Coordinates of C-alpha atoms in Angstrom, one line a residue:
Chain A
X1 CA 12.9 -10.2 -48.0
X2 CA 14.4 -10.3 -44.6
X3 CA 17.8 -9.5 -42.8
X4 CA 20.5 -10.7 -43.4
X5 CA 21.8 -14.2 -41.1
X6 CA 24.2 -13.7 -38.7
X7 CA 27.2 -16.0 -39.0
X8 CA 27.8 -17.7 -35.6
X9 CA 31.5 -16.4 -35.2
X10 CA 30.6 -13.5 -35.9
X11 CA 28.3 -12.8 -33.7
X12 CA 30.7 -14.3 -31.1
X13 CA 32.9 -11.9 -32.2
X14 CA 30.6 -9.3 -29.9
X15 CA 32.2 -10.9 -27.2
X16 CA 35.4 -9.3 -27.6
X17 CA 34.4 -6.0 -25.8
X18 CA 34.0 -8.0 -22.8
X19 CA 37.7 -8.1 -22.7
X20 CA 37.8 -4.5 -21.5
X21 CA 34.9 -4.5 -19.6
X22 CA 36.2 -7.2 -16.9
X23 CA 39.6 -5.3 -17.1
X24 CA 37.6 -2.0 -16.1
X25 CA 35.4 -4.2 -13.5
X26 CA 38.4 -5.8 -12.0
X27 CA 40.6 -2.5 -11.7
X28 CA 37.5 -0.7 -10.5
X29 CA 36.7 -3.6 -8.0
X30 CA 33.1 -3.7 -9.1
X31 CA 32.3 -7.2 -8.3
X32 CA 29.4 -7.5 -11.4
X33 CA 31.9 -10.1 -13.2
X34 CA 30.3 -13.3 -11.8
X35 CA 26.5 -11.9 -12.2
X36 CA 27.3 -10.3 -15.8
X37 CA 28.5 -13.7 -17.0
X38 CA 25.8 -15.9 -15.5
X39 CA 23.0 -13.7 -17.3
X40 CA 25.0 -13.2 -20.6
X41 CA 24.7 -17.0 -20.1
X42 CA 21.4 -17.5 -19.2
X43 CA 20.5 -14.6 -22.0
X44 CA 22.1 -16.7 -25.0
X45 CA 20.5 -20.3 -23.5
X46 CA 17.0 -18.8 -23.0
X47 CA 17.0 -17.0 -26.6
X48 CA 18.3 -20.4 -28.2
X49 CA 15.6 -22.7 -26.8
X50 CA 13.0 -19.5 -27.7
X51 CA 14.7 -19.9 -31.0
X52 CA 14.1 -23.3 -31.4
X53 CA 10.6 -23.8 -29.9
X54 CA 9.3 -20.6 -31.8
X55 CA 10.0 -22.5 -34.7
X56 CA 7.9 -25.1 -33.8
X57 CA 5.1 -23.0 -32.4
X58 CA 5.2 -21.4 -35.9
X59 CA 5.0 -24.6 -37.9
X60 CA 2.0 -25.6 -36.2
X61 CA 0.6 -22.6 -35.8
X62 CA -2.5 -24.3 -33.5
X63 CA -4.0 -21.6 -31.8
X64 CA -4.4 -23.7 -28.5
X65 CA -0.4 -24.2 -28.8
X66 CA -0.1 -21.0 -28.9
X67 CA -2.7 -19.9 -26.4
X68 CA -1.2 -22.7 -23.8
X69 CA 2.5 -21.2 -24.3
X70 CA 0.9 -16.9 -23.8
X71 CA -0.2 -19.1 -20.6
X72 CA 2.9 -20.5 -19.5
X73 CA 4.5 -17.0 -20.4
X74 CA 2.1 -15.5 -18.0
X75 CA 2.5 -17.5 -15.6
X76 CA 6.4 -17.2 -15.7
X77 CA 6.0 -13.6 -15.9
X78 CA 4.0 -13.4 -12.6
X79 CA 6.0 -15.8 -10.8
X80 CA 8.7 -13.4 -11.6
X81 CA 6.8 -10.0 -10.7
X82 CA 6.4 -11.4 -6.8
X83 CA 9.2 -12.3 -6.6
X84 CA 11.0 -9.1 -7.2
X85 CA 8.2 -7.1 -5.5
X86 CA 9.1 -9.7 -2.2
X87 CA 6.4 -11.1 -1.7
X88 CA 5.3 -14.7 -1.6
X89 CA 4.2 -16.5 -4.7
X90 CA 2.3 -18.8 -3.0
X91 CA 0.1 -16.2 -1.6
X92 CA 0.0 -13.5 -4.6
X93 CA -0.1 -15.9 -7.6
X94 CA -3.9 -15.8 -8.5
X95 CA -4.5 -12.1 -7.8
X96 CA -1.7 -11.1 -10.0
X97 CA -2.3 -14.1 -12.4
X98 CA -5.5 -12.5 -13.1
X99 CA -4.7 -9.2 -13.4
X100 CA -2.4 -9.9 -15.8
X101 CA -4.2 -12.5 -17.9
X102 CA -7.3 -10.0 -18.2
X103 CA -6.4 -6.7 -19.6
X104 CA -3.4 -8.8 -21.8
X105 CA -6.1 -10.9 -23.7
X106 CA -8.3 -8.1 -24.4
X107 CA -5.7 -6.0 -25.9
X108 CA -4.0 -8.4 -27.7
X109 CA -7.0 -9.6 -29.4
X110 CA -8.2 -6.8 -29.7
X111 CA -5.0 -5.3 -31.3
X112 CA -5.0 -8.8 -33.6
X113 CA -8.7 -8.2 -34.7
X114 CA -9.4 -4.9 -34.8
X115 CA -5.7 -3.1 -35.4
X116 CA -4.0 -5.7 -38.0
X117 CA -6.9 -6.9 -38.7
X118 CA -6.0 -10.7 -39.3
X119 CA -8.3 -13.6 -39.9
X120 CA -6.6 -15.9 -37.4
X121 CA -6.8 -14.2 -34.0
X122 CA -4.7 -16.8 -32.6
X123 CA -2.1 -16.0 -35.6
X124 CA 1.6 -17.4 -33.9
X125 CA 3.7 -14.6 -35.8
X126 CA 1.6 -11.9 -34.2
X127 CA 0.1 -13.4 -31.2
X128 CA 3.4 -14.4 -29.7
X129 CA 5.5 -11.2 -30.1
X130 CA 3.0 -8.5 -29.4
X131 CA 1.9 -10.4 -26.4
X132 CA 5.8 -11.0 -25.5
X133 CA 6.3 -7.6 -25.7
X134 CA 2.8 -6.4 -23.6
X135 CA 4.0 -9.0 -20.9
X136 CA 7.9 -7.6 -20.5
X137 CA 6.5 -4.1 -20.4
X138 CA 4.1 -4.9 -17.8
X139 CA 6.6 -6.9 -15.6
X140 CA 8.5 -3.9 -14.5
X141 CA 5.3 -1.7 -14.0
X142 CA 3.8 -4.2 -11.7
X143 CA 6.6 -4.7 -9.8
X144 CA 7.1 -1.2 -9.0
X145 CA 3.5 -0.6 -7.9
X146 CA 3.5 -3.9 -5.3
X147 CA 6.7 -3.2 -4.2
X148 CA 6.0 0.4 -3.5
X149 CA 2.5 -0.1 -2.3
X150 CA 2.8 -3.2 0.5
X151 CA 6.4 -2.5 1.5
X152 CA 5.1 1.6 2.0
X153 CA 2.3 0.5 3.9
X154 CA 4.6 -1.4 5.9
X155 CA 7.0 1.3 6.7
X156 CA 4.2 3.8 7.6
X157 CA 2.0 1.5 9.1
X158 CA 1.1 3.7 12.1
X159 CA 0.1 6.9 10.2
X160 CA -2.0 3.7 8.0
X161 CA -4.1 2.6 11.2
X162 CA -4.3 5.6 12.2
X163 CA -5.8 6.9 9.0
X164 CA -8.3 3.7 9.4
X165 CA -9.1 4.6 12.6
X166 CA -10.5 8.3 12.0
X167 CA -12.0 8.0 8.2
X168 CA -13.1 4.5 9.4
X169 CA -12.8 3.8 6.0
X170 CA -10.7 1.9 4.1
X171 CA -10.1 3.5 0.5
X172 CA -9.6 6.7 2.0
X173 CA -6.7 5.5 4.3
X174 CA -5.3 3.2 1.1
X175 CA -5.8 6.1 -1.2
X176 CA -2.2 8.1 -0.8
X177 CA -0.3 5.0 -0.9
X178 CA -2.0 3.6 -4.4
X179 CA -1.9 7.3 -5.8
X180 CA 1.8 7.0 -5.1
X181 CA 2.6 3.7 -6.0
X182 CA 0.4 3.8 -9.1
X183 CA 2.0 6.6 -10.6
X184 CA 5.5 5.8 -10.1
X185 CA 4.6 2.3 -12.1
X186 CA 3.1 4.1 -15.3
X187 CA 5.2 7.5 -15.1
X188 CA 8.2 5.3 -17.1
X189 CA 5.9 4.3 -20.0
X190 CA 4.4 7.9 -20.5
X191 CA 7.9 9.4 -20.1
X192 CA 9.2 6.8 -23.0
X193 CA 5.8 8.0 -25.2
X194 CA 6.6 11.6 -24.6
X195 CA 10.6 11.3 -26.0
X196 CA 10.2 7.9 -28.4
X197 CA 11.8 8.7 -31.6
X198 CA 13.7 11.9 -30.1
X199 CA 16.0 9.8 -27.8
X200 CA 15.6 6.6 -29.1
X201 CA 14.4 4.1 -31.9
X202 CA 12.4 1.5 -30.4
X203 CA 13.8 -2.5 -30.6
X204 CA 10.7 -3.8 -32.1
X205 CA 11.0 -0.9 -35.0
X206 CA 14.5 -1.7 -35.5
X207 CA 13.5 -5.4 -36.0
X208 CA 10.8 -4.4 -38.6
X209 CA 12.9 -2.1 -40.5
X210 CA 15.7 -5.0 -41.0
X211 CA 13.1 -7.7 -41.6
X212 CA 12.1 -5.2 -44.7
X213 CA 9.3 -3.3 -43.9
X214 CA 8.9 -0.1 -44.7
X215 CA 9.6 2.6 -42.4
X216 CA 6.1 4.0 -42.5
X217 CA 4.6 0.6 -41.9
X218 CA 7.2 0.1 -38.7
X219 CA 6.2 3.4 -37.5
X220 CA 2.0 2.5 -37.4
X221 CA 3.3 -0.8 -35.9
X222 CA 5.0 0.8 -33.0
X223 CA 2.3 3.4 -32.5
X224 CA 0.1 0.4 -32.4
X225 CA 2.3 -1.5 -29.9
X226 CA 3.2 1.6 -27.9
X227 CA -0.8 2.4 -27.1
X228 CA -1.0 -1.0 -26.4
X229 CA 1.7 -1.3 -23.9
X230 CA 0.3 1.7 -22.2
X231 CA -3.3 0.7 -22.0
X232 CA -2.3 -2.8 -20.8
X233 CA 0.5 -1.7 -18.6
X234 CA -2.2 0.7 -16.6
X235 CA -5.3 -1.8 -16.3
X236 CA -2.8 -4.6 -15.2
X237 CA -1.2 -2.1 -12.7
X238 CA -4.1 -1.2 -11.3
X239 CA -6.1 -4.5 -11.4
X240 CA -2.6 -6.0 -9.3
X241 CA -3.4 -3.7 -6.0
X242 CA -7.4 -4.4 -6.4
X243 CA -7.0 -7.9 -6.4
X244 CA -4.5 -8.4 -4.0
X245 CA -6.1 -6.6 -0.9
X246 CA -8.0 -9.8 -0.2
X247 CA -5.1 -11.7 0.5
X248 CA -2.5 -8.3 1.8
X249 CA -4.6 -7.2 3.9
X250 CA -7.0 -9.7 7.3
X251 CA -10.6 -8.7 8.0
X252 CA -10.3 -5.9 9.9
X253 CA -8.3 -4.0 7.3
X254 CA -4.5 -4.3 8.9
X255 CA -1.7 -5.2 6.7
X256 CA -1.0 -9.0 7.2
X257 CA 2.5 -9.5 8.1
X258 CA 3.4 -12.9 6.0
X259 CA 3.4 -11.7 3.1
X260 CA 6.9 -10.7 3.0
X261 CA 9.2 -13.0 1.6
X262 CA 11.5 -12.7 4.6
X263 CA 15.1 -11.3 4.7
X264 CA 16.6 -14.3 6.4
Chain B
X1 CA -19.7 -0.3 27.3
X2 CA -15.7 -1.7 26.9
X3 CA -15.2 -5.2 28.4
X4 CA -12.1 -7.5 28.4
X5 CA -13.2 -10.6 29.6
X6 CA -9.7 -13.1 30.4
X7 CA -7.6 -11.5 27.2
X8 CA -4.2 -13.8 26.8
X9 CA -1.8 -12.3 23.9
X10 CA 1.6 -12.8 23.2
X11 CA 3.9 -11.2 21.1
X12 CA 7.2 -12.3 19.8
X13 CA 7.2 -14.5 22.2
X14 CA 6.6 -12.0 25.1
X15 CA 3.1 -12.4 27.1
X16 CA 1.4 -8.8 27.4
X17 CA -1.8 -10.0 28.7
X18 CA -2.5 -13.1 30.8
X19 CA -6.1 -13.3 31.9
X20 CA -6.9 -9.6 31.5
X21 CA -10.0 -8.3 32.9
X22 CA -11.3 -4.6 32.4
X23 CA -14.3 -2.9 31.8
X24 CA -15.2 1.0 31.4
X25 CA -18.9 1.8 31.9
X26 CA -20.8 4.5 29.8
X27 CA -18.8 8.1 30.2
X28 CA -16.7 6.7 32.7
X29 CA -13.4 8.2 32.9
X30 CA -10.8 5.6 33.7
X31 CA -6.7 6.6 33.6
X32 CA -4.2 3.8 33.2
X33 CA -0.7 4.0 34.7
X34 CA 1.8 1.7 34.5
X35 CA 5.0 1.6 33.6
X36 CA 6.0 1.9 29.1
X37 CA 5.7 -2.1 27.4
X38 CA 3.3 -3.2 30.4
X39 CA 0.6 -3.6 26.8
X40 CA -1.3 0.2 27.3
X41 CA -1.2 1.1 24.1
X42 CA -2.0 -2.0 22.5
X43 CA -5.3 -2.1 24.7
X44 CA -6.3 0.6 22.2
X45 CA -5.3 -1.2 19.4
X46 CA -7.2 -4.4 20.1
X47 CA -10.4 -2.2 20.7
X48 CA -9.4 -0.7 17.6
X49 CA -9.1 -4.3 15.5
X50 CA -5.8 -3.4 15.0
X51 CA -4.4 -6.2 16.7
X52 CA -5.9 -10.0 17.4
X53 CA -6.2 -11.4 20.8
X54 CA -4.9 -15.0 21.4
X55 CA -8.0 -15.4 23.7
X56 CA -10.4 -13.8 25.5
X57 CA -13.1 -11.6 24.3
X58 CA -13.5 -7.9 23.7
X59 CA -16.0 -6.0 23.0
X60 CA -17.4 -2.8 22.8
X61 CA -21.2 -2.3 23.6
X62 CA -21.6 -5.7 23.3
X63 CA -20.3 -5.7 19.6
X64 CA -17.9 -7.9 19.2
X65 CA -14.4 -7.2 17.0
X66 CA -15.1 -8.9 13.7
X67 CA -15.5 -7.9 10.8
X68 CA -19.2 -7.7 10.9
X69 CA -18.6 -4.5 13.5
X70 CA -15.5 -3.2 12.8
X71 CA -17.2 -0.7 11.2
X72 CA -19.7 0.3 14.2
X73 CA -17.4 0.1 16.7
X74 CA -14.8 2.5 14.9
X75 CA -17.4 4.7 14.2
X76 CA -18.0 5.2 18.0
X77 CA -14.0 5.5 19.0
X78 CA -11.7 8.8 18.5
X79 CA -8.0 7.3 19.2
X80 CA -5.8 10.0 19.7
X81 CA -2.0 8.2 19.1
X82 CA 0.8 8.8 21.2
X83 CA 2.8 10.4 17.9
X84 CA -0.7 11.5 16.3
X85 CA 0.1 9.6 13.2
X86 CA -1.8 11.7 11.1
X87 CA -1.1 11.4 7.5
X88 CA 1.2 14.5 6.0
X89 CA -0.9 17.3 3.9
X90 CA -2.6 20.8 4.9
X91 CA -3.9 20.9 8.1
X92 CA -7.3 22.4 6.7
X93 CA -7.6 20.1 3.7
X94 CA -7.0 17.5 5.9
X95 CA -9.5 18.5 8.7
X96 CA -12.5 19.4 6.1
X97 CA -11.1 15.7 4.6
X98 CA -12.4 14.1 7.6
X99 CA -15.0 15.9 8.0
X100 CA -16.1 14.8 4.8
X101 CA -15.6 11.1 5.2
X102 CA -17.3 10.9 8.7
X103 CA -20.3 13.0 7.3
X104 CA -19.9 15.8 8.9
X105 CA -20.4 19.5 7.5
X106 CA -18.4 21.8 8.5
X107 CA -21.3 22.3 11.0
X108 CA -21.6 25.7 12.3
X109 CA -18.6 27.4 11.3
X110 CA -18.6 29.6 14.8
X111 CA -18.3 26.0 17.0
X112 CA -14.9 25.3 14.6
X113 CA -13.6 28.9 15.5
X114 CA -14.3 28.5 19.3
X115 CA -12.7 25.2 19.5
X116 CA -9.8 26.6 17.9
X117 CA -9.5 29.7 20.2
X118 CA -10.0 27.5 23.0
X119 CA -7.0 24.9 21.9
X120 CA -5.0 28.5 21.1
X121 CA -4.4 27.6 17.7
X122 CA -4.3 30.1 14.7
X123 CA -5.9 29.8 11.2
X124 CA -2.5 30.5 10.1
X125 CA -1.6 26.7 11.3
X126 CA -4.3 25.6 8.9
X127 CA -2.2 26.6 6.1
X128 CA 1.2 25.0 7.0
X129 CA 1.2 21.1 6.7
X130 CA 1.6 18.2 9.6
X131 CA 5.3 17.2 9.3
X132 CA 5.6 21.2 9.8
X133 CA 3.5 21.1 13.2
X134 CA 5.4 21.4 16.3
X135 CA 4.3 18.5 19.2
X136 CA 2.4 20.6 21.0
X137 CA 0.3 22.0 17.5
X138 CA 0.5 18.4 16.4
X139 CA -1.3 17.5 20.1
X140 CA -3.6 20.2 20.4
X141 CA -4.4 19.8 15.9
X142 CA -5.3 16.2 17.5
X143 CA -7.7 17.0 20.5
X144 CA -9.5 19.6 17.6
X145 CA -10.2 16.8 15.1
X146 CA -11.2 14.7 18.5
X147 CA -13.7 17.4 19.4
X148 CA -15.0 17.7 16.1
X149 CA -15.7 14.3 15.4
X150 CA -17.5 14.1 18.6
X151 CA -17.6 10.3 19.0
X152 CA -19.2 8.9 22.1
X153 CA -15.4 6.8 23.3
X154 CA -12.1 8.4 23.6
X155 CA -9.1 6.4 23.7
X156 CA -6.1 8.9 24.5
X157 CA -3.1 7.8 24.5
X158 CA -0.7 10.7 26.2
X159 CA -2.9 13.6 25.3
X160 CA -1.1 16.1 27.3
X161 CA 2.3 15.3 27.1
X162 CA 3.2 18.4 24.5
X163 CA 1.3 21.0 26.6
X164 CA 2.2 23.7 28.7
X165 CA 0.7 23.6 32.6
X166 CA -1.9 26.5 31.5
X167 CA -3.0 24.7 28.7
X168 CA -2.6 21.3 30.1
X169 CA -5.1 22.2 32.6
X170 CA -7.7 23.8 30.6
X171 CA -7.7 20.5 28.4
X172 CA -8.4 18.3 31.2
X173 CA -10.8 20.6 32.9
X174 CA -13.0 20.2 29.0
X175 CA -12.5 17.0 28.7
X176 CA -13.2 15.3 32.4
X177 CA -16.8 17.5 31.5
X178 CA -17.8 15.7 28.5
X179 CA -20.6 13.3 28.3
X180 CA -17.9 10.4 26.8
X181 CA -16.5 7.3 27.7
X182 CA -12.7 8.3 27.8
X183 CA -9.9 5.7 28.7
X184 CA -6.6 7.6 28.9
X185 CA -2.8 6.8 29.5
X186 CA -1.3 9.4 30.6
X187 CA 1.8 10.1 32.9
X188 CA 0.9 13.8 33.6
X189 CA -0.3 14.4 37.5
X190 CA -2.9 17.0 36.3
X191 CA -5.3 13.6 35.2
X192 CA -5.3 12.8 38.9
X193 CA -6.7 16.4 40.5
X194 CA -10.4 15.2 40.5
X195 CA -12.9 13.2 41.9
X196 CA -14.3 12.1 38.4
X197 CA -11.4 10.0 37.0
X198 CA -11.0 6.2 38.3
X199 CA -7.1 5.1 38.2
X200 CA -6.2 1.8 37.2
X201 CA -2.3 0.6 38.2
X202 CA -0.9 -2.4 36.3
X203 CA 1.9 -3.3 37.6

């Protein structure tokens, strides 16, 4: 059993409330129309080709497919993260690249192998959406931390040095600003723990409950997915700040200055 | 002991140093005047590593500043900042933080009461935290922490500017008497009432 389809006009038929929203936008002079279009756009473009090459994935279900398109998602994922944390790509691709791809494959095989328990870890229908949803989760985390971390340093790079210069040690004067920047990445994700099912039903629960599983079965699910996000979400956090100091910071422990994408 | 042999650097297209020569012998004291962007401060930061030369060489008993050193030679310097950047927090978690990290105890706990006595600072500072410091605390919190560590160069970079003239005086009189290698930039007058300092003018 699974959910109903969704007739094509009708789900056009969403659009209508747009009608009011530009009104609002345009009376208000909030100057959002141009940007909300373009990603309303870009949303129903991306989800159609996901919806179309998903399909595929799933006919084939070969787990080097599927292992070469977690990849590509990575890959995407942390091309996006440096971006929005400006900084350069070219400089911070590996380091984050690997602090994502490491605690993501452990948790997702482990969640595969040990949690469902399935005989195929490489299993399309679970392998793609759990690790979909670990990635997403992780973007914004990561982005916070970077961001916070190497632009803070920046700002306060005098009381930094100076730090250096009477510890003479460099964890000690990085300490407050990872403390910092660390927890304002992973406060979000325990907040969400603390009030899920209070304030809100999670997407992915929703998703379950139309595709016809049981409510208690969504609910072990989204336990299951919300540890997950958690656990990966904080080693991938943390792992993004350890490996990057190689390439943030020159020998003698001051904050390189080119790795700003700059504001020009 | 400190030697800048022909240093050229630039920055942002300006030329602080052109050929610079300048040495400090062991527990010299050498003051440098000249007038604000002339590159004193950033003398301390290259001897710091904190910034790179364009050429030249520096180094500090012979170390040079690489990586290989860095460590050594920062062991060996107390900078005392124009701003003394230290980093917000109690005063006293902050001071027995050091402490900590350069391996000191807490010594002998009457040497840390006389020093404070002598900078006329009151245990009740300890408590408050550094954005809470007036300049003058925030100078003489400084000079404690550079007494404390005890580290054979000092690098002081307006040390007196906060102080009153009774205070100001006392300071200089302790620290012209120390066994230390001390380069200073200062603009106070007080520096210059001695045979024992050796005034460098860049011009």
């Amino acid at each position: 059993m699974g959910a109903q389809d969704l007739n094509l006009l009708s789900l056009m038929s969403l659009l209508i409330f747009l009608i009011p929203v530009f009104y609002i936008n345009r009376r208000l002079k909030l100057t959002i129309n141009k940007t909300m279009i373009t990603s309303i756009i870009r949303m129903c473009v991306q989800l159609g080709f996901v919806g179309i090459y998903l399909k595929y994935l799933f006919k084939f279900n070969s787990p080097v497919l599927n292992t070469i398109y977690l990849l590509i998602m990575i890959s995407i994922a942390c091309q996006s993260i440096i971006r929005s944390s400006n900084l350069k790509v070219k400089l911070f691709f590996i380091p984050v690249f690997f602090s994502l791809l490491i605690p993501f494959s452990i948790i997702l095989i482990f969640f595969n192998g040990v949690v469902v328990r399935i005989d195929n870890l490489f299993e399309a229908k679970y392998m793609i959406p759990i690790g979909g949803m670990l990635l997403g989760n992780c973007l914004r985390s990561i982005i916070i931390c970077l961001n916070s971390f190497y632009s803070g340093i920046q700002k306060d790079e005098k009381v930094y040095l100076y730090s250096i210069s009477i510890f003479n040690n460099r964890i000690q004067a990085l300490k407050p600003y990872f403390t910092q920047s660390f927890l304002a990445a992973i406060t979000p994700i325990i907040a969400s723990m603390a009030t899920i099912g209070l304030v809100s039903l999670p997407g992915m629960m929703t998703g379950q409950i139309l595709g016809g599983s049981m409510p208690t079965v969504a609910i072990k699910y989204q336990i299951a997915i919300m540890l997950s996000i958690f656990y990966t979400e904080y080693f991938s956090t943390m792992l993004s700040i350890l490996f990057s100091l190689k390439v943030g910071f020159n020998d003698l422990d001051v904050l390189n200055k080119n790795i700003f994408i700059s504001k020009a | 002991m400190i030697k800048f042999e022909s240093v050229y650097l630039k920055r942002s297209g300006k030329e602080i140093f052109s050929g610079l020569d300048f040495f400090v012998q062991k527990n010299e004291k050498v003051l440098i005047q000249g007038k604000s962007g002339i590159g004193k401060t950033t003398l301390f930061k290259i001897l710091l590593g904190f910034e790179t030369i364009d050429k030249g060489r520096v180094s500090l008993n012979d170390l040079d500043i690489v990586k290989e050193h860095i460590k050594d030679i920062r062991h060996q310097i107390f900078y005392l900042s124009q701003d003394i950047d230290l980093k917000d927090g109690r005063v006293g978690v902050l001071i027995d933080e050091i402490l900590e990290h350069n391996l000191l105890k807490k010594q002998d706990k009457t040497h840390f009461i006389n020093l404070l006595n002598f900078l006329d600072l009151s245990n009740k500072l300890l408590d408050q935290t550094v954005k809470e410091l007036s300049g003058g605390e925030r100078q003489r919190i400084g000079l404690l922490i550079c007494f404390l560590l005890d580290r054979p160069v000092w690098l002081l970079d307006e040390p007196t500017s906060a102080l009153d003239d009774t205070m100001k005086k006392k300071i200089v009189g302790y620290i012209l008497n120390q066994e230390k290698t001390i380069v200073l930039i200062s603009h106070d007058n007080v520096w210059k009432k001695n045979n024992v300092v050796k005034i460098e003018r860049w011009l």
